Amino acid sequence: MTQPPLPHLSPPLPAIDPDPSRRNNLALITALVHHHGSLSRAQLTKRTGLNRSTVGALIGQLVTLGLMYEAAPTGKAQVGRPSPEVHPSPSIAALAVNPEIDAVTIGLMSLGGKVQKKIRYATERIPTAREAVNIAVAVIEGMQSELAASYRITGIGMAVPGLVNRDDGVVRYAPHLGWRDEPVARMMSEASGYVCHAANDASLAAEAELIFGAGAGQRNIVYLNGGASGIGGGLVSDGTLLRGSSGYAGEMGHTLVRTSGTVCHCGASGCLETEVSQAPLFELAGLDGGDTSQLEDALRTRRSDKLDKEVARQLGYLGIALRNAVNTLNPDAIVLDGFLGVLHALSPQTLGDHLQSQALGGPASEVTIHRAELGSDLMMIGAAELAFSQFLANPAGMGAVPTARR
Amino acid sequence: MTQPPLPHLSPPLPAIDPDPSRRNNLALITALVHHHGSLSRAQLTKRTGLNRSTVGALIGQLVTLGLMYEAAPTGKAQVGRPSPEVHPSPSIAALAVNPEIDAVTIGLMSLGGKVQKKIRYATERIPTAREAVNIAVAVIEGMQSELAASYRITGIGMAVPGLVNRDDGVVRYAPHLGWRDEPVARMMSEASGYVCHAANDASLAAEAELIFGAGAGQRNIVYLNGGASGIGGGLVSDGTLLRGSSGYAGEMGHTLVRTSGTVCHCGASGCLETEVSQAPLFELAGLDGGDTSQLEDALRTRRSDKLDKEVARQLGYLGIALRNAVNTLNPDAIVLDGFLGVLHALSPQTLGDHLQSQALGGPASEVTIHRAELGSDLMMIGAAELAFSQFLANPAGMGAVPTARR
DNA sequence: GGTGAATTGTTTTGCTAACAAACATATTCC
DNA sequence: GGAATATGTTTGTTAGCAAAACAATTCACC
């Protein structure tokens, strides 16, 4: 797969390295605008605590750089001079890649968390790392003229279901994809010419829900997603995703919930993931495959004793994992996604009651349990966030790194 | 207990509120010096990345404020002009208070983690919150003339064995002291006239080990302490103590390690704390009370089958809790204190092997297990750190808050 | 419909603090 | 004793933030 060196960034802006203070303030404003979709200058002034004139200068710079634009205020006006709304430029974009067992999904995402384009490329069999990269690169090359014309791409973010070293972008082990020690970020960088970072899918999902979804406004959340390939998690503490030493943090699917339980592929037994899984639910609901919403419909309509028992059993084990998490991490909120969200929705009291009786009084009394909100765009948003992160840390540096080579 | 308003800060310095940038840099240097005991100016320049002249100016300001002093370099000289050592002023101090079931310990701690004075006030019975406060205040008042003459006190830090809300300093529940919803920080503030903050003892211990002990240099650690009153923990992620929503985070003593295990006072069953405890070890070792080092001696010398079995059993359960923690948090290091440190020292391979086979490959391969290093001064250091934190965040503001009223 | 109050953008001015460069000082190595 | 090296010190320059004064735009009230 040869590839001509393409000018990925429309105008090759000069590399700017402003004072740390300036950079920090630019980053602050960019992040606020990005995470809220848009904010008025007055709101930005309040939220940053900076001076009116300073905020004006900062926004002026961001507008000049083409990273934002201003528009007339939309809502009905208040007393006083109207404050223009600051919007992120939709041309600032990131590519999101999410390999799964039956498809590779590629998204073109712009600032503000908006999906500009999403392509699901179904595969006949589980893709290898090389195949996933090739598919993604082919799709991206297909968009190349459009990208070059209308977008400035900050990079590629990959959300991989497995253990991913966030520092070097190596997939240490992805059991369901069958990948081991695959340097996917480097492979993708070299094949596409874009900077690429990779991380665990559930961690990125947690970040997405924190910023744009059910965790918005919270500082400490525990996110758990249940899917066909098991249970993944992401932890947010004080507004930041917990990474741990190498970015592996959050693997709560392998917490012990049952002594001498079923043996897990991880080597241990009685893991949350082995005791709580969607396969028996699908079966008892009489479904032969399908997605989460189908499962939910089926569980709501075709109830049976057996099924109720299984739901209760799984909720019990989920409750144990949550008890551990609540005691250990004292979160503001727990966000449940996938079939875990379905389980909770079926019996909204159960998990809360569990925690009240099983977890420590202090942490348990404060936590609330939510269902995830972002649905199918979740992974795209999370992966894009990974690609945006470098840009968000130094918005004025945009253009300094035109092509890859991390 | 009436109390005359005392001038707690020798020279009533004017309140200074420097630019955020300046404040940040002053804080950076102060923290570095505090955590290392002393550093040369050249080292500070390298570590901060600031300009030589800037570092010179910053240190000059800190010396003028009486927060640091410079001394001739100690080690044998290198090529080039010798760089003076910057030491924290020992007159900058904090008071540490640690109530336990049989005593209240009060420490006078100075910058650099040094214990200037430590007084253990034994009590006949478990002290109430009011009694603990009264004892501490009485001891502090006894030192008052010395304090006024030689020290500038940044405040009081309390390390309490129980759930403590770090924001308001209320002890939510301290099972072994029998305290419930006691606003100890406010009580202490009002009774002593000093700013007071309170936190969980193990969390503070984790912070102390991170900064001065076995975790020095690490960014992500899991700290677990086993004592007469159970198992407490503290978690550090990316160099910062995990607080959670209200500062309750770290309670790993109540992680499930055994389904249908012994019922715990927390309401759940099979908690780490119920399955792993020092009482049976003392008994099997033929000891009737005593401290950790006595236990260690006894376990090393008087071995028996029963005892070996019990040690193995407890290590097994401890291994499960660590597996959960390693999977969830991906730490660089695990630090074990108290009798947990003894258990580990007795059979240093066991826990590591456990983790290799039970925890996920990525996280497990990176983690190292250490024994705590700080010993008996641990709580004093941790509690003092709590009292120093405000000062460390804005060293030049010292003097702005002469007496209490958080 | 006009006037005043309120709010916010804009321009000007001044100050703080960081950096760079040139210089000074103290040590080792030869 | 001199060169090389490392580091403290002094001076000048610049970036960037904030305060103040001014301008613009809206609402409320009469």
mmCIF file of C-alpha atoms in Angstrom, chain A residues 35-311:
data_model
loop_
_atom_site.group_PDB
_atom_site.id
_atom_site.type_symbol
_atom_site.label_atom_id
_atom_site.label_comp_id
_atom_site.label_asym_id
_atom_site.label_seq_id
_atom_site.Cartn_x
_atom_site.Cartn_y
_atom_site.Cartn_z
ATOM 1 C CA HIS A 35 -17.141 20.204 25.388
ATOM 2 C CA HIS A 36 -20.161 22.477 25.373
ATOM 3 C CA GLY A 37 -20.592 22.708 21.625
ATOM 4 C CA SER A 38 -20.678 26.476 21.926
ATOM 5 C CA LEU A 39 -20.505 29.128 24.596
ATOM 6 C CA SER A 40 -20.935 32.877 24.665
ATOM 7 C CA ARG A 41 -17.951 35.053 25.309
ATOM 8 C CA ALA A 42 -19.530 36.210 28.539
ATOM 9 C CA GLN A 43 -19.898 32.636 29.751
ATOM 10 C CA LEU A 44 -16.320 31.922 28.823
ATOM 11 C CA THR A 45 -15.220 34.943 30.814
ATOM 12 C CA LYS A 46 -17.108 33.697 33.860
ATOM 13 C CA ARG A 47 -15.963 30.123 33.567
ATOM 14 C CA THR A 48 -12.318 30.864 33.024
ATOM 15 C CA GLY A 49 -12.141 33.622 35.589
ATOM 16 C CA LEU A 50 -10.029 35.597 33.159
ATOM 17 C CA ASN A 51 -10.467 39.217 32.313
ATOM 18 C CA ARG A 52 -12.931 40.287 29.585
ATOM 19 C CA SER A 53 -10.160 41.780 27.556
ATOM 20 C CA THR A 54 -8.005 38.694 27.894
ATOM 21 C CA VAL A 55 -10.803 36.405 26.791
ATOM 22 C CA GLY A 56 -11.405 38.719 23.866
ATOM 23 C CA ALA A 57 -7.779 38.507 22.814
ATOM 24 C CA LEU A 58 -7.692 34.732 23.218
ATOM 25 C CA ILE A 59 -10.815 34.210 21.159
ATOM 26 C CA GLY A 60 -9.493 36.631 18.582
ATOM 27 C CA GLN A 61 -6.403 34.490 18.240
ATOM 28 C CA LEU A 62 -8.401 31.282 17.995
ATOM 29 C CA VAL A 63 -10.617 32.827 15.322
ATOM 30 C CA THR A 64 -7.601 34.065 13.392
ATOM 31 C CA LEU A 65 -6.131 30.583 13.511
ATOM 32 C CA GLY A 66 -9.366 29.281 12.046
ATOM 33 C CA LEU A 67 -10.140 27.126 15.047
ATOM 34 C CA MET A 68 -13.332 28.898 16.031
ATOM 35 C CA TYR A 69 -15.848 31.320 14.681
ATOM 36 C CA GLU A 70 -18.265 33.707 16.293
ATOM 37 C CA ALA A 71 -21.953 34.042 15.551
ATOM 38 C CA ALA A 72 -24.839 36.147 16.774
ATOM 39 C CA PRO A 73 -26.390 34.860 19.987
ATOM 40 C CA THR A 74 -29.293 32.491 19.458
ATOM 41 C CA GLY A 75 -31.354 32.467 22.632
ATOM 42 C CA LYS A 76 -33.497 35.435 23.471
ATOM 43 C CA ALA A 77 -31.410 38.323 24.621
ATOM 44 C CA GLN A 78 -30.819 39.469 28.183
ATOM 45 C CA VAL A 79 -30.308 42.961 29.465
ATOM 46 C CA GLY A 80 -27.073 44.407 28.182
ATOM 47 C CA ARG A 81 -25.025 44.047 25.086
ATOM 48 C CA PRO A 82 -25.475 40.619 23.523
ATOM 49 C CA SER A 83 -22.507 38.339 23.798
ATOM 50 C CA PRO A 84 -21.629 36.473 20.616
ATOM 51 C CA GLU A 85 -21.586 32.707 20.639
ATOM 52 C CA VAL A 86 -18.232 31.080 20.101
ATOM 53 C CA HIS A 87 -18.439 27.920 18.018
ATOM 54 C CA PRO A 88 -15.734 25.402 17.278
ATOM 55 C CA SER A 89 -14.806 25.294 13.635
ATOM 56 C CA PRO A 90 -16.312 22.152 12.099
ATOM 57 C CA SER A 91 -13.285 21.916 9.877
ATOM 58 C CA ILE A 92 -11.151 20.875 12.818
ATOM 59 C CA ALA A 93 -11.673 17.172 12.802
ATOM 60 C CA ALA A 94 -10.360 13.849 13.945
ATOM 61 C CA LEU A 95 -10.648 10.354 12.579
ATOM 62 C CA ALA A 96 -12.015 7.644 14.818
ATOM 63 C CA VAL A 97 -11.408 3.960 14.245
ATOM 64 C CA ASN A 98 -13.080 1.148 16.137
ATOM 65 C CA PRO A 99 -12.271 -2.431 15.184
ATOM 66 C CA GLU A 100 -14.764 -5.037 16.337
ATOM 67 C CA ILE A 101 -15.174 -8.742 15.770
ATOM 68 C CA ASP A 102 -17.461 -8.284 12.775
ATOM 69 C CA ALA A 103 -16.637 -4.830 11.456
ATOM 70 C CA VAL A 104 -14.320 -1.872 11.457
ATOM 71 C CA THR A 105 -16.062 1.445 11.984
ATOM 72 C CA ILE A 106 -14.432 4.644 10.827
ATOM 73 C CA GLY A 107 -15.747 8.051 11.788
ATOM 74 C CA LEU A 108 -14.972 11.580 10.779
ATOM 75 C CA MET A 109 -15.591 13.667 13.876
ATOM 76 C CA SER A 110 -15.422 17.379 14.350
ATOM 77 C CA LEU A 111 -14.923 19.567 17.386
ATOM 78 C CA GLY A 112 -17.952 19.687 19.623
ATOM 79 C CA GLY A 113 -18.400 15.919 19.431
ATOM 80 C CA LYS A 114 -20.288 15.973 16.147
ATOM 81 C CA VAL A 115 -20.273 13.009 13.809
ATOM 82 C CA GLN A 116 -19.611 14.265 10.291
ATOM 83 C CA LYS A 117 -19.437 10.873 8.705
ATOM 84 C CA LYS A 118 -19.534 7.302 9.922
ATOM 85 C CA ILE A 119 -18.714 4.239 7.870
ATOM 86 C CA ARG A 120 -19.193 0.735 9.167
ATOM 87 C CA TYR A 121 -17.164 -1.683 7.119
ATOM 88 C CA ALA A 122 -18.470 -5.180 7.853
ATOM 89 C CA THR A 123 -15.976 -8.024 7.752
ATOM 90 C CA GLU A 124 -16.620 -11.685 7.030
ATOM 91 C CA ARG A 125 -14.405 -12.830 9.836
ATOM 92 C CA ILE A 126 -12.603 -11.286 12.768
ATOM 93 C CA PRO A 127 -10.117 -8.828 11.326
ATOM 94 C CA THR A 128 -6.450 -9.103 12.124
ATOM 95 C CA ALA A 129 -4.695 -5.952 13.267
ATOM 96 C CA ARG A 130 -3.189 -5.535 9.814
ATOM 97 C CA GLU A 131 -6.565 -5.999 8.138
ATOM 98 C CA ALA A 132 -8.231 -3.520 10.455
ATOM 99 C CA VAL A 133 -5.541 -0.974 9.690
ATOM 100 C CA ASN A 134 -5.778 -1.592 5.970
ATOM 101 C CA ILE A 135 -9.549 -1.221 5.976
ATOM 102 C CA ALA A 136 -9.358 1.989 7.934
ATOM 103 C CA VAL A 137 -6.659 3.403 5.704
ATOM 104 C CA ALA A 138 -8.588 2.479 2.565
ATOM 105 C CA VAL A 139 -11.695 4.206 3.852
ATOM 106 C CA ILE A 140 -9.688 7.246 4.854
ATOM 107 C CA GLU A 141 -8.001 7.413 1.481
ATOM 108 C CA GLY A 142 -11.418 7.304 -0.082
ATOM 109 C CA MET A 143 -12.268 10.452 1.830
ATOM 110 C CA GLN A 144 -8.924 12.038 1.117
ATOM 111 C CA SER A 145 -10.025 14.689 -1.367
ATOM 112 C CA GLU A 146 -12.857 15.735 0.901
ATOM 113 C CA LEU A 147 -10.554 15.806 3.899
ATOM 114 C CA ALA A 148 -7.942 17.852 2.132
ATOM 115 C CA ALA A 149 -10.542 20.311 0.891
ATOM 116 C CA SER A 150 -12.612 20.889 4.001
ATOM 117 C CA TYR A 151 -10.883 19.580 7.072
ATOM 118 C CA ARG A 152 -7.842 19.883 9.186
ATOM 119 C CA ILE A 153 -7.297 16.495 10.752
ATOM 120 C CA THR A 154 -5.714 16.455 14.189
ATOM 121 C CA GLY A 155 -5.052 12.755 14.031
ATOM 122 C CA ILE A 156 -6.540 9.313 14.426
ATOM 123 C CA GLY A 157 -7.914 7.797 17.588
ATOM 124 C CA MET A 158 -8.436 4.065 17.866
ATOM 125 C CA ALA A 159 -10.780 2.434 20.348
ATOM 126 C CA VAL A 160 -9.789 -1.206 20.778
ATOM 127 C CA PRO A 161 -11.645 -3.787 22.876
ATOM 128 C CA GLY A 162 -8.715 -5.052 24.917
ATOM 129 C CA LEU A 163 -5.698 -4.072 26.932
ATOM 130 C CA VAL A 164 -4.027 -1.184 25.197
ATOM 131 C CA ASN A 165 -0.876 0.532 26.328
ATOM 132 C CA ARG A 166 -1.789 4.124 25.955
ATOM 133 C CA ASP A 167 1.773 5.369 25.863
ATOM 134 C CA ASP A 168 2.976 3.422 22.841
ATOM 135 C CA GLY A 169 -0.333 2.380 21.328
ATOM 136 C CA VAL A 170 0.423 -1.319 21.507
ATOM 137 C CA VAL A 171 -2.506 -3.667 21.959
ATOM 138 C CA ARG A 172 -1.207 -5.961 24.613
ATOM 139 C CA TYR A 173 -4.054 -8.420 24.427
ATOM 140 C CA ALA A 174 -7.474 -8.198 22.829
ATOM 141 C CA PRO A 175 -9.076 -11.568 23.601
ATOM 142 C CA HIS A 176 -12.085 -11.253 21.337
ATOM 143 C CA LEU A 177 -10.132 -10.009 18.358
ATOM 144 C CA GLY A 178 -7.372 -12.480 19.050
ATOM 145 C CA TRP A 179 -4.738 -9.763 18.911
ATOM 146 C CA ARG A 180 -1.556 -9.958 20.944
ATOM 147 C CA ASP A 181 1.179 -7.344 21.165
ATOM 148 C CA GLU A 182 0.083 -5.520 18.046
ATOM 149 C CA PRO A 183 1.543 -2.010 17.694
ATOM 150 C CA VAL A 184 -1.638 -0.755 16.054
ATOM 151 C CA ALA A 185 -1.020 2.929 16.624
ATOM 152 C CA ARG A 186 2.340 2.785 14.883
ATOM 153 C CA MET A 187 0.951 0.633 12.084
ATOM 154 C CA MET A 188 -1.865 3.081 11.542
ATOM 155 C CA SER A 189 0.464 6.073 11.692
ATOM 156 C CA GLU A 190 2.789 4.633 9.120
ATOM 157 C CA ALA A 191 0.042 3.481 6.790
ATOM 158 C CA SER A 192 -2.053 6.631 6.947
ATOM 159 C CA GLY A 193 0.432 9.395 7.571
ATOM 160 C CA TYR A 194 -1.597 10.718 10.458
ATOM 161 C CA VAL A 195 -0.653 10.787 14.110
ATOM 162 C CA CYS A 196 -2.466 7.918 15.751
ATOM 163 C CA HIS A 197 -3.152 6.991 19.346
ATOM 164 C CA ALA A 198 -4.936 3.954 20.649
ATOM 165 C CA ALA A 199 -6.690 3.138 23.885
ATOM 166 C CA ASN A 200 -9.146 0.747 25.450
ATOM 167 C CA ASP A 201 -12.640 1.212 24.066
ATOM 168 C CA ALA A 202 -14.417 1.303 27.397
ATOM 169 C CA SER A 203 -12.003 3.881 28.788
ATOM 170 C CA LEU A 204 -12.717 6.104 25.831
ATOM 171 C CA ALA A 205 -16.419 5.478 26.215
ATOM 172 C CA ALA A 206 -16.177 6.555 29.840
ATOM 173 C CA GLU A 207 -14.497 9.742 28.754
ATOM 174 C CA ALA A 208 -17.176 10.362 26.141
ATOM 175 C CA GLU A 209 -19.992 9.844 28.622
ATOM 176 C CA LEU A 210 -18.190 12.091 31.073
ATOM 177 C CA ILE A 211 -17.907 14.951 28.654
ATOM 178 C CA PHE A 212 -20.987 14.660 26.498
ATOM 179 C CA GLY A 213 -23.266 12.125 28.110
ATOM 180 C CA ALA A 214 -24.658 10.813 31.368
ATOM 181 C CA GLY A 215 -21.648 11.935 33.357
ATOM 182 C CA ALA A 216 -21.703 15.535 32.234
ATOM 183 C CA GLY A 217 -20.933 17.817 35.132
ATOM 184 C CA GLN A 218 -19.704 14.998 37.347
ATOM 185 C CA ARG A 219 -16.134 14.723 38.515
ATOM 186 C CA ASN A 220 -15.946 11.080 39.534
ATOM 187 C CA ILE A 221 -17.650 8.348 37.591
ATOM 188 C CA VAL A 222 -17.468 4.611 37.179
ATOM 189 C CA TYR A 223 -18.457 3.517 33.697
ATOM 190 C CA LEU A 224 -19.255 -0.090 32.863
ATOM 191 C CA ASN A 225 -20.199 -1.410 29.481
ATOM 192 C CA GLY A 226 -21.567 -4.832 28.794
ATOM 193 C CA GLY A 227 -21.367 -6.133 25.248
ATOM 194 C CA ALA A 228 -21.087 -9.340 23.312
ATOM 195 C CA SER A 229 -17.415 -9.525 24.080
ATOM 196 C CA GLY A 230 -17.653 -9.047 27.805
ATOM 197 C CA ILE A 231 -17.537 -6.221 30.265
ATOM 198 C CA GLY A 232 -15.246 -3.245 30.006
ATOM 199 C CA GLY A 233 -14.899 -0.263 32.211
ATOM 200 C CA GLY A 234 -13.508 3.186 32.552
ATOM 201 C CA LEU A 235 -12.884 5.229 35.657
ATOM 202 C CA VAL A 236 -12.897 8.968 35.979
ATOM 203 C CA SER A 237 -11.500 10.640 39.036
ATOM 204 C CA ASP A 238 -11.594 14.363 39.584
ATOM 205 C CA GLY A 239 -12.562 14.928 35.976
ATOM 206 C CA THR A 240 -9.716 12.896 34.520
ATOM 207 C CA LEU A 241 -9.715 9.394 33.152
ATOM 208 C CA LEU A 242 -7.694 7.056 35.314
ATOM 209 C CA ARG A 243 -4.927 5.659 33.184
ATOM 210 C CA GLY A 244 -2.740 3.799 35.588
ATOM 211 C CA SER A 245 0.854 3.002 34.818
ATOM 212 C CA SER A 246 0.374 2.110 31.144
ATOM 213 C CA GLY A 247 -3.199 3.058 30.456
ATOM 214 C CA TYR A 248 -4.620 -0.342 31.344
ATOM 215 C CA ALA A 249 -6.710 0.940 34.246
ATOM 216 C CA GLY A 250 -10.432 0.310 34.304
ATOM 217 C CA GLU A 251 -10.601 -3.416 33.627
ATOM 218 C CA MET A 252 -13.371 -4.120 36.061
ATOM 219 C CA GLY A 253 -14.720 -7.038 34.093
ATOM 220 C CA HIS A 254 -12.204 -9.180 35.919
ATOM 221 C CA THR A 255 -13.122 -8.284 39.453
ATOM 222 C CA LEU A 256 -13.954 -11.284 41.622
ATOM 223 C CA VAL A 257 -17.665 -11.500 42.298
ATOM 224 C CA ARG A 258 -18.008 -15.201 43.056
ATOM 225 C CA THR A 259 -15.542 -17.476 44.772
ATOM 226 C CA SER A 260 -14.933 -20.647 42.744
ATOM 227 C CA GLY A 261 -16.983 -19.251 39.931
ATOM 228 C CA THR A 262 -16.694 -20.014 36.263
ATOM 229 C CA VAL A 263 -13.161 -20.026 34.892
ATOM 230 C CA CYS A 264 -12.412 -16.943 32.825
ATOM 231 C CA HIS A 265 -10.186 -16.601 29.799
ATOM 232 C CA CYS A 266 -8.075 -14.242 31.872
ATOM 233 C CA GLY A 267 -6.826 -17.103 34.014
ATOM 234 C CA ALA A 268 -8.812 -16.348 37.119
ATOM 235 C CA SER A 269 -12.300 -17.509 37.993
ATOM 236 C CA GLY A 270 -15.478 -15.900 39.216
ATOM 237 C CA CYS A 271 -14.839 -12.709 37.309
ATOM 238 C CA LEU A 272 -17.696 -10.272 36.814
ATOM 239 C CA GLU A 273 -17.464 -10.994 33.119
ATOM 240 C CA THR A 274 -18.047 -14.720 33.497
ATOM 241 C CA GLU A 275 -20.982 -14.372 35.880
ATOM 242 C CA VAL A 276 -22.688 -11.474 34.196
ATOM 243 C CA SER A 277 -23.036 -11.835 30.444
ATOM 244 C CA GLN A 278 -25.612 -11.229 27.805
ATOM 245 C CA ALA A 279 -25.633 -14.657 26.166
ATOM 246 C CA PRO A 280 -27.991 -16.328 28.691
ATOM 247 C CA LEU A 281 -30.253 -13.300 28.571
ATOM 248 C CA PHE A 282 -30.567 -13.505 24.814
ATOM 249 C CA GLU A 283 -31.248 -17.197 25.094
ATOM 250 C CA LEU A 284 -33.895 -16.947 27.795
ATOM 251 C CA ALA A 285 -35.557 -14.119 25.918
ATOM 252 C CA GLY A 286 -35.752 -16.370 22.889
ATOM 253 C CA LEU A 287 -33.516 -14.233 20.753
ATOM 254 C CA ASP A 288 -30.919 -15.543 18.368
ATOM 255 C CA GLY A 289 -28.535 -12.617 18.210
ATOM 256 C CA GLY A 290 -29.529 -9.014 17.900
ATOM 257 C CA ASP A 291 -28.607 -5.748 19.490
ATOM 258 C CA THR A 292 -29.131 -4.204 22.861
ATOM 259 C CA SER A 293 -32.417 -2.516 22.088
ATOM 260 C CA GLN A 294 -33.885 -5.751 20.765
ATOM 261 C CA LEU A 295 -32.788 -7.432 23.955
ATOM 262 C CA GLU A 296 -34.455 -4.751 25.984
ATOM 263 C CA ASP A 297 -37.735 -5.054 24.113
ATOM 264 C CA ALA A 298 -37.697 -8.811 24.478
ATOM 265 C CA LEU A 299 -36.903 -8.686 28.173
ATOM 266 C CA ARG A 300 -39.684 -6.210 28.787
ATOM 267 C CA THR A 301 -42.334 -8.151 26.893
ATOM 268 C CA ARG A 302 -41.489 -11.829 27.238
ATOM 269 C CA ARG A 303 -40.937 -12.169 30.923
ATOM 270 C CA SER A 304 -40.714 -15.540 32.598
ATOM 271 C CA ASP A 305 -39.727 -16.893 35.971
ATOM 272 C CA LYS A 306 -36.495 -18.224 34.622
ATOM 273 C CA LEU A 307 -35.675 -14.964 33.021
ATOM 274 C CA ASP A 308 -36.522 -12.934 36.108
ATOM 275 C CA LYS A 309 -34.299 -15.216 38.135
ATOM 276 C CA GLU A 310 -31.428 -14.815 35.733
ATOM 277 C CA VAL A 311 -31.830 -11.057 35.729
#
